[in-house]
Tab-separated table of C-alpha atoms and ligand atoms in Angstrom:
chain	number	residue	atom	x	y	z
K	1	UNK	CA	-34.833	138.037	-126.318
K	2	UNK	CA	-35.534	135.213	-128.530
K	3	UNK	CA	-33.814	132.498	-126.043
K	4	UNK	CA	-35.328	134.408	-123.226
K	5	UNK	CA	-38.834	133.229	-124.814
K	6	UNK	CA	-37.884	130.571	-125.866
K	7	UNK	CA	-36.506	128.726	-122.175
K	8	UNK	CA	-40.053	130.494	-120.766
K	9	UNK	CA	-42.227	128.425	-123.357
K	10	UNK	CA	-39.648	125.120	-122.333
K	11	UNK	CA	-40.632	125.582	-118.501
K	12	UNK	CA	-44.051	125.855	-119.476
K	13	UNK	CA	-44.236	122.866	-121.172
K	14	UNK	CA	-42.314	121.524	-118.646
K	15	UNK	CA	-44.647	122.467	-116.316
K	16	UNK	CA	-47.595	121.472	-118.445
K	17	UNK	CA	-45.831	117.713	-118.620
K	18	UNK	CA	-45.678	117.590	-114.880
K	19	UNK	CA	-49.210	118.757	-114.731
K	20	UNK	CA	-50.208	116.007	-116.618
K	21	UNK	CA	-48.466	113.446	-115.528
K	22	UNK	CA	-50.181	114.348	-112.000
K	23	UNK	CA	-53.537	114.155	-113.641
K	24	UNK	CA	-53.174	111.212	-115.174
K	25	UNK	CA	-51.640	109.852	-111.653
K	26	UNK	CA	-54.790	111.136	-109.476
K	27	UNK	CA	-57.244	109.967	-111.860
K	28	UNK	CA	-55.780	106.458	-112.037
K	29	UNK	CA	-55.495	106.722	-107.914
K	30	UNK	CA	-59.173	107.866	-108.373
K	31	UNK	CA	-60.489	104.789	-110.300
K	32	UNK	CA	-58.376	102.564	-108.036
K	33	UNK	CA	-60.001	103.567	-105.560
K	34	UNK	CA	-63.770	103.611	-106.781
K	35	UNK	CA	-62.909	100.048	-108.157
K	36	UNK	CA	-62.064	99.337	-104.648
K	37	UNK	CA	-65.233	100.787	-102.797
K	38	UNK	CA	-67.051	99.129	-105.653
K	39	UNK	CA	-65.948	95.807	-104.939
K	40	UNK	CA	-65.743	96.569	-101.074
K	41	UNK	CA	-69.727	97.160	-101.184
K	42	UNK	CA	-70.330	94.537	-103.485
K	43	UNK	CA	-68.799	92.125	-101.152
K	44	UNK	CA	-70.954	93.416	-98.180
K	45	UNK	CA	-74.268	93.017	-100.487
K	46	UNK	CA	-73.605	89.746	-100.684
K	47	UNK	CA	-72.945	88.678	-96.940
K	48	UNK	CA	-75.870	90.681	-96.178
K	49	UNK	CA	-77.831	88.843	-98.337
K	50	UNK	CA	-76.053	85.298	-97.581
K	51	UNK	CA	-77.262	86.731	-93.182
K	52	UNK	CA	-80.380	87.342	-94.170
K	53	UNK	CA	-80.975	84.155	-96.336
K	54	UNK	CA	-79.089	81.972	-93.454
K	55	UNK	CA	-81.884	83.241	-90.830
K	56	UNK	CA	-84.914	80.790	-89.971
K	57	UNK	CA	-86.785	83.914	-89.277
K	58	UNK	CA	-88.630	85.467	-92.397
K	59	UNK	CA	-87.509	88.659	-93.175
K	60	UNK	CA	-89.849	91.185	-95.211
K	61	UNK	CA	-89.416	94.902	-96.044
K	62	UNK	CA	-92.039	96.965	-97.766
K	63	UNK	CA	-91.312	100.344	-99.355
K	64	UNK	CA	-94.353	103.369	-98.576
K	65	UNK	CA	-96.258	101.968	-101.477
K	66	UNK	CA	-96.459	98.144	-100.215
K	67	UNK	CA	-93.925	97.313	-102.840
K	68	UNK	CA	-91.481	94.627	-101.666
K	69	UNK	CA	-87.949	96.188	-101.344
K	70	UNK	CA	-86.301	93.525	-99.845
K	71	UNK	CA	-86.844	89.278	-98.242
K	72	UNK	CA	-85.519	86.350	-97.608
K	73	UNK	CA	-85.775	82.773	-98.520
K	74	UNK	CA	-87.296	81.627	-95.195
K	75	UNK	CA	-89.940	84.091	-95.773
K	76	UNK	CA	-90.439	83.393	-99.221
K	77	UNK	CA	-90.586	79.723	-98.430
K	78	UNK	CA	-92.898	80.180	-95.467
K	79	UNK	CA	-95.324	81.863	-97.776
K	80	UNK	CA	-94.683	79.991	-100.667
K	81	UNK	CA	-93.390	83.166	-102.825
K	82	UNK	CA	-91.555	83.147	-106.036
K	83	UNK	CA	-87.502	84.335	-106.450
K	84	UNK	CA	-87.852	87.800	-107.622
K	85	UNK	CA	-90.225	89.557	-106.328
K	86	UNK	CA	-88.863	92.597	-105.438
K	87	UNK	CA	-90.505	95.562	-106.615
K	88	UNK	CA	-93.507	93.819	-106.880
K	89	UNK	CA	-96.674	94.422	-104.814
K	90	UNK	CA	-98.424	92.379	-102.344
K	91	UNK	CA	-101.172	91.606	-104.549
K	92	UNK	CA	-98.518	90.859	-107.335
K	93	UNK	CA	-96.686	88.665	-105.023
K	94	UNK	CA	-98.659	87.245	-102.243
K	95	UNK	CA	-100.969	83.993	-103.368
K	96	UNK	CA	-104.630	84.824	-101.826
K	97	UNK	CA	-105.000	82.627	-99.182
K	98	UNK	CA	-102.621	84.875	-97.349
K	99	UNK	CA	-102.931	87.951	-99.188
K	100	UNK	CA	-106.007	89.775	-96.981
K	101	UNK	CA	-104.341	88.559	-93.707
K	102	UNK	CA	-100.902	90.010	-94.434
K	103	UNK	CA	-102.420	93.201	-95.348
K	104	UNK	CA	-104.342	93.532	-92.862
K	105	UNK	CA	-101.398	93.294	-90.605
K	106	UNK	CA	-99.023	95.827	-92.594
K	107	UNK	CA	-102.248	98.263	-91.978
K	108	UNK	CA	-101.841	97.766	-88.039
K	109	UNK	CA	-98.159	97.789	-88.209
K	110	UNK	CA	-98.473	101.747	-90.151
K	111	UNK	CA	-100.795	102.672	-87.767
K	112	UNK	CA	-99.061	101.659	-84.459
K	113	UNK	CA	-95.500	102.204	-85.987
K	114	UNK	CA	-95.052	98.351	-84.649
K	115	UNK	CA	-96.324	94.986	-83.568
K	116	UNK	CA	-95.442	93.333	-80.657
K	117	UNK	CA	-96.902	90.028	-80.966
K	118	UNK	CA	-98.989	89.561	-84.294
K	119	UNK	CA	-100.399	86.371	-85.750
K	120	UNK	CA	-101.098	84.597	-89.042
K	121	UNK	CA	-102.612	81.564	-89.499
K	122	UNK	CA	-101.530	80.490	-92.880
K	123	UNK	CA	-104.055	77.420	-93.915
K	124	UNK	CA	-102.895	76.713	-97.391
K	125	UNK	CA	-101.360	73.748	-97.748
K	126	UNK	CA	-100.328	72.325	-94.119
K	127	UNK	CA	-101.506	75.033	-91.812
K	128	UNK	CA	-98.765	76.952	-89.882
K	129	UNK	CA	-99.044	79.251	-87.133
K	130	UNK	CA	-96.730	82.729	-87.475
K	131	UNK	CA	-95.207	85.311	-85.417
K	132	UNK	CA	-94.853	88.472	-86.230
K	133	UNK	CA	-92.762	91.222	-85.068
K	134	UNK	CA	-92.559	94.394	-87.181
K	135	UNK	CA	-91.412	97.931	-87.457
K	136	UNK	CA	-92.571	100.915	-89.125
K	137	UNK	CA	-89.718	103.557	-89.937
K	138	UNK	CA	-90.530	107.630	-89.901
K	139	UNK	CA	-91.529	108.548	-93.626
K	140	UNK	CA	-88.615	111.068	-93.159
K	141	UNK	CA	-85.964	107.949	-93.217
K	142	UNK	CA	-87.692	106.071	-95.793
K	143	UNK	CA	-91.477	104.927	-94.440
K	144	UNK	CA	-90.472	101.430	-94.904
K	145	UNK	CA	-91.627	98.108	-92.875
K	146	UNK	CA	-90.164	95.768	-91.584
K	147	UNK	CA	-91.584	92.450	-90.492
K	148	UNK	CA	-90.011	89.459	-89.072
K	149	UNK	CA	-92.179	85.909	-89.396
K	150	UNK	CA	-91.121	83.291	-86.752
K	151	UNK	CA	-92.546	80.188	-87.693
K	152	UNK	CA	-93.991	78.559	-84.137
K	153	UNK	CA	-96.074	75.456	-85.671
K	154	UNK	CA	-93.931	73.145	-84.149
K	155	UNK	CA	-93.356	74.980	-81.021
K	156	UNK	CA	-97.195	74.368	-80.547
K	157	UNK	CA	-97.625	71.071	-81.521
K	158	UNK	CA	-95.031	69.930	-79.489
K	159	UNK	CA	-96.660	72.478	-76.384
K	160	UNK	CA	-100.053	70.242	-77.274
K	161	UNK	CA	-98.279	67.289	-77.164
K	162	UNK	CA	-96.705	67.652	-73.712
K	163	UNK	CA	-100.596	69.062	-72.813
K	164	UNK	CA	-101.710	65.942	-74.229
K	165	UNK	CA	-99.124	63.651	-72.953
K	166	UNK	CA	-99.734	64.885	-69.375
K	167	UNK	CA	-103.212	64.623	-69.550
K	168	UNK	CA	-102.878	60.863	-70.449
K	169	UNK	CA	-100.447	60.302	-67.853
K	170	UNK	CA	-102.712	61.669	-65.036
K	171	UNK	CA	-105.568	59.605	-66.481
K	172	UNK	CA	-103.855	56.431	-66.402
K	173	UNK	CA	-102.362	57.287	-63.309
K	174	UNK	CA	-105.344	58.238	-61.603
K	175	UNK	CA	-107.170	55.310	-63.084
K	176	UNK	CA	-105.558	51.751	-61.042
K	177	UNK	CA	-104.961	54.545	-57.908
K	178	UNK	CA	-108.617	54.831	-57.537
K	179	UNK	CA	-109.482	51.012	-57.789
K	180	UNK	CA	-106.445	50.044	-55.178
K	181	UNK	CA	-108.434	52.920	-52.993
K	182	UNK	CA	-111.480	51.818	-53.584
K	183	UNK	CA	-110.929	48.053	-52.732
K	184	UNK	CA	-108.533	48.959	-49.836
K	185	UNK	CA	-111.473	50.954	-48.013
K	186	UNK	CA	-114.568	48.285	-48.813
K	187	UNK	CA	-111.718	45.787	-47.245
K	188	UNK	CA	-111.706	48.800	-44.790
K	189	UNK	CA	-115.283	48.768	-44.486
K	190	UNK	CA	-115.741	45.055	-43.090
K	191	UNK	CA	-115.093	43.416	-46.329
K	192	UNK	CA	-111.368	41.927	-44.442
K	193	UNK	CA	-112.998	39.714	-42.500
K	194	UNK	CA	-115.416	38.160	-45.237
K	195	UNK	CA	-113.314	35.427	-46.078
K	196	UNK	CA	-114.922	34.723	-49.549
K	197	UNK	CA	-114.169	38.337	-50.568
K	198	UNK	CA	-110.975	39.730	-48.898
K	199	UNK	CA	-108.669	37.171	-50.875
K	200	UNK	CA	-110.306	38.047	-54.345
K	201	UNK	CA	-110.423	42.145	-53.349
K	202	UNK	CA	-106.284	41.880	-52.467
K	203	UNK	CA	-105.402	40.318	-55.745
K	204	UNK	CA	-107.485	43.045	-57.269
K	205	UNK	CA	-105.116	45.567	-55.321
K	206	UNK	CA	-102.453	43.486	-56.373
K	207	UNK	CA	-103.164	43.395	-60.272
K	208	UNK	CA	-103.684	47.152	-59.834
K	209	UNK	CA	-100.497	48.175	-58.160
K	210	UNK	CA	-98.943	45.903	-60.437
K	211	UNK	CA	-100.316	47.879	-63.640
K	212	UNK	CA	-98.692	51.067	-61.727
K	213	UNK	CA	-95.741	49.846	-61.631
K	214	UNK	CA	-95.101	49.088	-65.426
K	215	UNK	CA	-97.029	52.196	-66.399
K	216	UNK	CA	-94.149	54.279	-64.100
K	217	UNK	CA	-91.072	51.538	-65.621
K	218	UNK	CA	-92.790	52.247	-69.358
K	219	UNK	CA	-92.699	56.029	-68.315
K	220	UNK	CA	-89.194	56.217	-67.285
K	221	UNK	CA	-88.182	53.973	-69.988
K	222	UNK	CA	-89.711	57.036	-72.630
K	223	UNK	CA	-87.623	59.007	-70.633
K	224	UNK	CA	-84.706	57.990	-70.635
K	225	UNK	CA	-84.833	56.950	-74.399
K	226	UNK	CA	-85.698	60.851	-74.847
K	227	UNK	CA	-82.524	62.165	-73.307
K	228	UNK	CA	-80.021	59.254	-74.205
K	229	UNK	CA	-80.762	59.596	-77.986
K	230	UNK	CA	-77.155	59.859	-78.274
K	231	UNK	CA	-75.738	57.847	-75.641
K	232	UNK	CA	-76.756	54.438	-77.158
K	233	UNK	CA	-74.190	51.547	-76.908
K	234	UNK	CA	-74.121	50.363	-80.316
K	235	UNK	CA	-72.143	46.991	-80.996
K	236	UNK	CA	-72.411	43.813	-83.084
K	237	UNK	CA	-75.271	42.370	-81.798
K	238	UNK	CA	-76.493	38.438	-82.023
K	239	UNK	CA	-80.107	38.741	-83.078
K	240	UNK	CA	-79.916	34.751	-81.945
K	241	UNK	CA	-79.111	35.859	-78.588
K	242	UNK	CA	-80.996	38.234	-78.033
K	243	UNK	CA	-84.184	36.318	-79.555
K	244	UNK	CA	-83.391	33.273	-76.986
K	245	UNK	CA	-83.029	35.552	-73.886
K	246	UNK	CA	-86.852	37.261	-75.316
K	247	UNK	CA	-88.016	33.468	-75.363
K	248	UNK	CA	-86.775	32.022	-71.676
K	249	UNK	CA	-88.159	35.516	-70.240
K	250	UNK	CA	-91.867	34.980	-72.049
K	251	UNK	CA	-91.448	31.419	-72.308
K	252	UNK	CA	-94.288	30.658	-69.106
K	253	UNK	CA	-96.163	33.279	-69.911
K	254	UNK	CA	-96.748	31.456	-73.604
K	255	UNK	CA	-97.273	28.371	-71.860
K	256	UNK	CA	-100.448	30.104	-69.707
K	257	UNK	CA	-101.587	30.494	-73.124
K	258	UNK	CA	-100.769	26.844	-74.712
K	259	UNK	CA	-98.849	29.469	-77.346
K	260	UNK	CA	-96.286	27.824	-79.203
K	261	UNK	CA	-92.791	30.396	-79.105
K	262	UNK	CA	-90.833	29.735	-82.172
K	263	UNK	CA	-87.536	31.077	-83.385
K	264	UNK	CA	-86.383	31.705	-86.874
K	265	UNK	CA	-83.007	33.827	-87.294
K	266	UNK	CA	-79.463	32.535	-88.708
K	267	UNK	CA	-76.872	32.020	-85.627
K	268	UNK	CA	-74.643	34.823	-87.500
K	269	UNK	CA	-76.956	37.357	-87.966
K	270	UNK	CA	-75.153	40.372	-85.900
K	271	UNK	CA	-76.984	43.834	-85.832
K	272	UNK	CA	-75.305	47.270	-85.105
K	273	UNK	CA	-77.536	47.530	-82.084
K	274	UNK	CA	-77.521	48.153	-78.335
K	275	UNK	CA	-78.607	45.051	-76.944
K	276	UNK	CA	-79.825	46.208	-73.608
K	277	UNK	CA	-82.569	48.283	-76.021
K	278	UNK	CA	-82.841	45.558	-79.212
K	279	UNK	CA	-84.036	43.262	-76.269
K	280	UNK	CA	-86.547	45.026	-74.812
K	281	UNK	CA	-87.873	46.079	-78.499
K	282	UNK	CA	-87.512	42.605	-79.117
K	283	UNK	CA	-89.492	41.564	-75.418
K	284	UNK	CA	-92.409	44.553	-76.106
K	285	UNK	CA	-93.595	43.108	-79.670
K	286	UNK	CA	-93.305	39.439	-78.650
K	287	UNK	CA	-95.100	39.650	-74.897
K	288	UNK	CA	-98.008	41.958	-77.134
K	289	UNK	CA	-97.932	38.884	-79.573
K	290	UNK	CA	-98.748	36.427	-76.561
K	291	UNK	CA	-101.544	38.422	-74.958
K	292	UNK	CA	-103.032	39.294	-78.175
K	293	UNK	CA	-102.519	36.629	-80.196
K	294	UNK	CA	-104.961	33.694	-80.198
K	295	UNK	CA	-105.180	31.053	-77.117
K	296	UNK	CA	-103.356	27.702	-78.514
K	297	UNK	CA	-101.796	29.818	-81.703
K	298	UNK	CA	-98.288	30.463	-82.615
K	299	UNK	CA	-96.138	33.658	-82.396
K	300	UNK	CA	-92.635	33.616	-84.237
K	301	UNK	CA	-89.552	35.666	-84.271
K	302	UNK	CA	-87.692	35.779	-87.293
K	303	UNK	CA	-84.723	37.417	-88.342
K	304	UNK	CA	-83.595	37.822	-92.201
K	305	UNK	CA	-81.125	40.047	-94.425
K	306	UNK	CA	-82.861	42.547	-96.218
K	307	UNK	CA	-81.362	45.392	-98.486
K	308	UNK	CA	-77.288	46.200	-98.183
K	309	UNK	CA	-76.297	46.949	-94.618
K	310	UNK	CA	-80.036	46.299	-93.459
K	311	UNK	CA	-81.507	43.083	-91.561
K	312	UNK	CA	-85.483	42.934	-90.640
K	313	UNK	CA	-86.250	41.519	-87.867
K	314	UNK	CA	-90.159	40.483	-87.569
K	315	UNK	CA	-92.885	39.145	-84.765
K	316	UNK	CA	-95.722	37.598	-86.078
K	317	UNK	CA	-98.428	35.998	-84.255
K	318	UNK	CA	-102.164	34.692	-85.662
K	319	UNK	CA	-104.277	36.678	-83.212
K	320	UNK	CA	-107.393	38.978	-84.221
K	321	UNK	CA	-105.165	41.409	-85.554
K	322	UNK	CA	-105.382	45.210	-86.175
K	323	UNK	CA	-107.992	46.979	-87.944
K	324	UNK	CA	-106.448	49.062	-91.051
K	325	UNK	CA	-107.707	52.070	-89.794
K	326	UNK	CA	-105.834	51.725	-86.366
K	327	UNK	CA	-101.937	50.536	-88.393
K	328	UNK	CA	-100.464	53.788	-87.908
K	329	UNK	CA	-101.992	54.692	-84.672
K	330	UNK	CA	-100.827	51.851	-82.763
K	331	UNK	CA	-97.157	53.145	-82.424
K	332	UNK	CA	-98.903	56.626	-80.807
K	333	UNK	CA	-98.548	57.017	-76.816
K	334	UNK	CA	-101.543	55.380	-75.355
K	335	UNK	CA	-103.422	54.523	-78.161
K	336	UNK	CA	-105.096	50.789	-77.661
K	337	UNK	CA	-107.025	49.474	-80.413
K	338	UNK	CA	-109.154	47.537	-77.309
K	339	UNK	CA	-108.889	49.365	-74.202
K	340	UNK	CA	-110.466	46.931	-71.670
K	341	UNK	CA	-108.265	43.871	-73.336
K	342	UNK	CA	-105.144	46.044	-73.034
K	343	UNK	CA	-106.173	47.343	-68.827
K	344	UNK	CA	-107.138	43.420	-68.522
K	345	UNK	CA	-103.749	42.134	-69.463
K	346	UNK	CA	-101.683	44.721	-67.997
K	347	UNK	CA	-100.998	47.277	-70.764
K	348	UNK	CA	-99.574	50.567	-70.637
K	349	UNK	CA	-100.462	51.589	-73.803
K	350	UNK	CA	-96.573	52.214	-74.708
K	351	UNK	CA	-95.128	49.245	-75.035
K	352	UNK	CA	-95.444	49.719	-78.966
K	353	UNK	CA	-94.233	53.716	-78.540
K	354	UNK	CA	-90.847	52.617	-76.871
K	355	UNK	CA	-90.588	50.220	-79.874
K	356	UNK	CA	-90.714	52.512	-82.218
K	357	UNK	CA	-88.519	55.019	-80.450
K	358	UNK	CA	-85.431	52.409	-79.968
K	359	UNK	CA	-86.047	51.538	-83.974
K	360	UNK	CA	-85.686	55.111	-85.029
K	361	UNK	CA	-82.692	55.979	-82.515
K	362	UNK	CA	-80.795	53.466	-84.341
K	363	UNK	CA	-81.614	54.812	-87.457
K	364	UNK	CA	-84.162	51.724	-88.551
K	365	UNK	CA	-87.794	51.883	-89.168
K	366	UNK	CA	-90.459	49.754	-88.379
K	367	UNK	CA	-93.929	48.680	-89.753
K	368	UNK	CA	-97.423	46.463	-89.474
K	369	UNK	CA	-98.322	44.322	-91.824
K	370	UNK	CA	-102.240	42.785	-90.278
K	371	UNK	CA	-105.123	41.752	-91.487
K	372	UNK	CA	-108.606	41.344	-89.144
K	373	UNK	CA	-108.769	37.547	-88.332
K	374	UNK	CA	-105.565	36.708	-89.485
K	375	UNK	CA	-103.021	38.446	-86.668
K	376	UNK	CA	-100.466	40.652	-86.203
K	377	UNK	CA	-96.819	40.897	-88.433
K	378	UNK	CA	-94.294	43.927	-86.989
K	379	UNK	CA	-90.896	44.191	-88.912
K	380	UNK	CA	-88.289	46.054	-87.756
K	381	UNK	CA	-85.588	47.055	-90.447
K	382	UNK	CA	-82.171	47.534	-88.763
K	383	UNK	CA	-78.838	47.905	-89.345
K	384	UNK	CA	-76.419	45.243	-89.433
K	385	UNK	CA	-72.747	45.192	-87.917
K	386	UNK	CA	-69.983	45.558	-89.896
K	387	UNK	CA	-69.484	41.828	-90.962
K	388	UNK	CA	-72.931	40.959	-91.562
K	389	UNK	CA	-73.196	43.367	-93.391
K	390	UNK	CA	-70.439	42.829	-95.888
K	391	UNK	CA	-72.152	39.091	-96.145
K	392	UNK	CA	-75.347	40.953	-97.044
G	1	ADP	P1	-100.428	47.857	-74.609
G	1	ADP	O1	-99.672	48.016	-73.367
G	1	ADP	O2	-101.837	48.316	-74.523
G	1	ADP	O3	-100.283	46.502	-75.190
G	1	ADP	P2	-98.884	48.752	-76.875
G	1	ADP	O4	-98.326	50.095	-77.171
G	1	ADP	O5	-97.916	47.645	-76.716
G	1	ADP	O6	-99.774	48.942	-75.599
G	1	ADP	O7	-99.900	48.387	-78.017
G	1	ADP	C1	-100.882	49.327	-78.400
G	1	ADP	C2	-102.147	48.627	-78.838
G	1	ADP	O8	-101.926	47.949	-80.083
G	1	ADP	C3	-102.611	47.545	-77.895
G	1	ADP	O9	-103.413	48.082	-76.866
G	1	ADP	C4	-103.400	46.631	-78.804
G	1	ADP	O10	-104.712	47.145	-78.956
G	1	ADP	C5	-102.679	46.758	-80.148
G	1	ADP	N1	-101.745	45.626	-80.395
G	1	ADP	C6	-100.430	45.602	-80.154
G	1	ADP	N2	-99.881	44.444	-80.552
G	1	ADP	C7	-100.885	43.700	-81.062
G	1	ADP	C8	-100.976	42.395	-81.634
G	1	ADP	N3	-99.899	41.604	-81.759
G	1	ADP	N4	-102.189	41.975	-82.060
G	1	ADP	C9	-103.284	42.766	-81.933
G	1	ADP	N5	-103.270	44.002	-81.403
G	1	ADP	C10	-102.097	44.464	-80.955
């Protein structure tokens, strides 16, 4: 009796061991797994987050209460929020200048459940124009809302620009077409056989059709600086040689003007430049020095090493110069500081745009230095090839 008890108390604890032993198993399979779901969602938090901050779109959610649940650092930055602000309310969060408009539009978005095509004109600061699409979910799933900022300043200023731009165009277009009609019908008119006149009213045509033709070269030149950005042909360059071909090609045109052309660059001054486009830089600023500069003056081309791995290369002539007020303008398309001077002699209004185009696609920059009276100095900082450089 006794052994019979006591081999049934030894398979209970037997049994009791095992039982344990299986416990202690599951619950260690148990926290395995938790540890792993733990980690597993953790891991997903954080490429959510890394999406949403990685989007150029603003992303906003509000909770039923208008208390920020969730954004993102475009939106944040767009709006010029702080880090943590979740849980906080618009008013908490928001600075005022945008604070009524944004409410305003969460309003409309609860009421309609969405918005297609919203707006916000942010003007603190530099003004921006915004896009906003948003969501409103059922209260049942949450009552959240979602809203989704595209930032489109830049879409519309360049959409005004190309408005702009084509406006000019037409103007300037439309301008020397009407004169070449106009003269071509007076000659029309009788004026061909007035011997006095029809000679003078054909070299108008002629200056005219002229003027059309560099406006369209100047034109396709923007062009095709626009789309080649990347297909420059950048090799040591002799600023020398290019600075001597600029000369011979303005050299008669100085002479109509008793202008003394002068040169002064080092024979081994080599820039990391496409010459075909360092040349007609080079052309633009020196033929604007001649027909602006003054009648018996002097206009000079020097070339220099400036900081490491730069060279500045400057055109200066002692013509009227530029007013202060027009120094930055004068690189915009079409801007003339004297419009009749600049039609008189020919000007397209872009020969200073183009220079400032082939500067910055080869990673240079260029500047006016002028005072009224006193003319015109434009430097262009550039790189230098390889070897000059290592002189520098
Ligand atoms: P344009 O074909 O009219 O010369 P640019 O773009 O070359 O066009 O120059 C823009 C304007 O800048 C000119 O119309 C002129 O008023 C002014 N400008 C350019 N270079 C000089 C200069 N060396 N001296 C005085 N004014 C200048």
């Amino acid at each position: 009796m006794d052994a019979l008890l006591l081999i049934l108390i030894l398979a209970v604890i037997g049994w009791a061991l095992l039982l344990r032993r299986r416990l202690v198993f599951a619950e260690a399979e148990l926290q395995r797994c938790c540890a792993e779901q733990g980690e597993q969602s953790e891991r997903q938090l954080i490429q959510q987050h890394a999406l949403l901050d990685s989007m150029v779109e603003g992303v906003l959610v509000l909770d039923v209460e208008n208390r920020i649940e969730l954004s993102n650092a475009s939106l944040r930055q767009l709006l010029g929020l702080g880090e943590d602000i979740n849980g906080q309310s618009l008013e908490e969060a928001v600075p005022v200048a945008v604070r009524a408009e944004l409410k305003k539009l969460v309003k409309a978005v609860r009421e309609a459940g969405e918005l297609r095509e919203g707006e916000l004109q942010l003007n603190g600061g530099d003004p921006k124009l915004v896009h906003i699409n948003a969501h409103c979910l059922q209260r049942a799933v949450g009552g959240h809302t979602l809203l989704v900022f595209h930032n489109v300043t830049r879409l519309k200023e360049l959409e005004n620009t190309r408005r702009d731009f084509v406006a000019n165009v037409s103007h300037e277009l439309r301008t020397p077409l009407s004169l070449i009609k106009g003269f071509t019908e007076t000659l029309m008119d009788g004026a061909v056989d007035d011997p006095k006149k029809n000679r003078e009213f054909l070299q108008t045509i002629d200056k005219h059709a002229d003027r059309l033709g560099y406006l369209i070269d100047d034109l396709l030149t923007l062009a095709q600086l626009d789309s080649d950005k990347l297909a420059m042909n950048r090799q040591p360059t002799s600023l020398h040689a290019v600075a001597e071909r600029v000369e011979n090609d303005l050299q008669a045109k100085a002479d109509k003007r008793s202008i003394d052309l002068k040169t002064d660059i080092p024979v081994d001054l080599y820039l990391d430049a496409d010459g075909d486009r360092l040349q007609q830089a080079v052309f633009n600023l020196v033929d604007n020095a001649i027909k602006y500069g003054r009648t018996g003056g002097t206009v000079t081309i020097e070339g220099r090493l400036s900081t490491k791995g730069m060279a500045e290369v400057a055109v200066e002539d002692d013509g009227e110069g530029i007013p202060p007020e027009s120094v930055e303008k004068v690189f915009e398309r079409f801007f003339r500081v004297d419009k009749a001077r600049s039609r008189e002699t020919g000007g397209t209004g872009l020969g200073l745009a183009i220079v400032k185009h082939i500067v910055h696609s080869h990673g240079g920059k260029v500047r006016l230095e002028s005072r009224i009276g006193q003319g015109a100095r434009f430097i262009l900082s550039l790189p230098l090839a390889g070897e000059s450089g290592e002189a520098a």
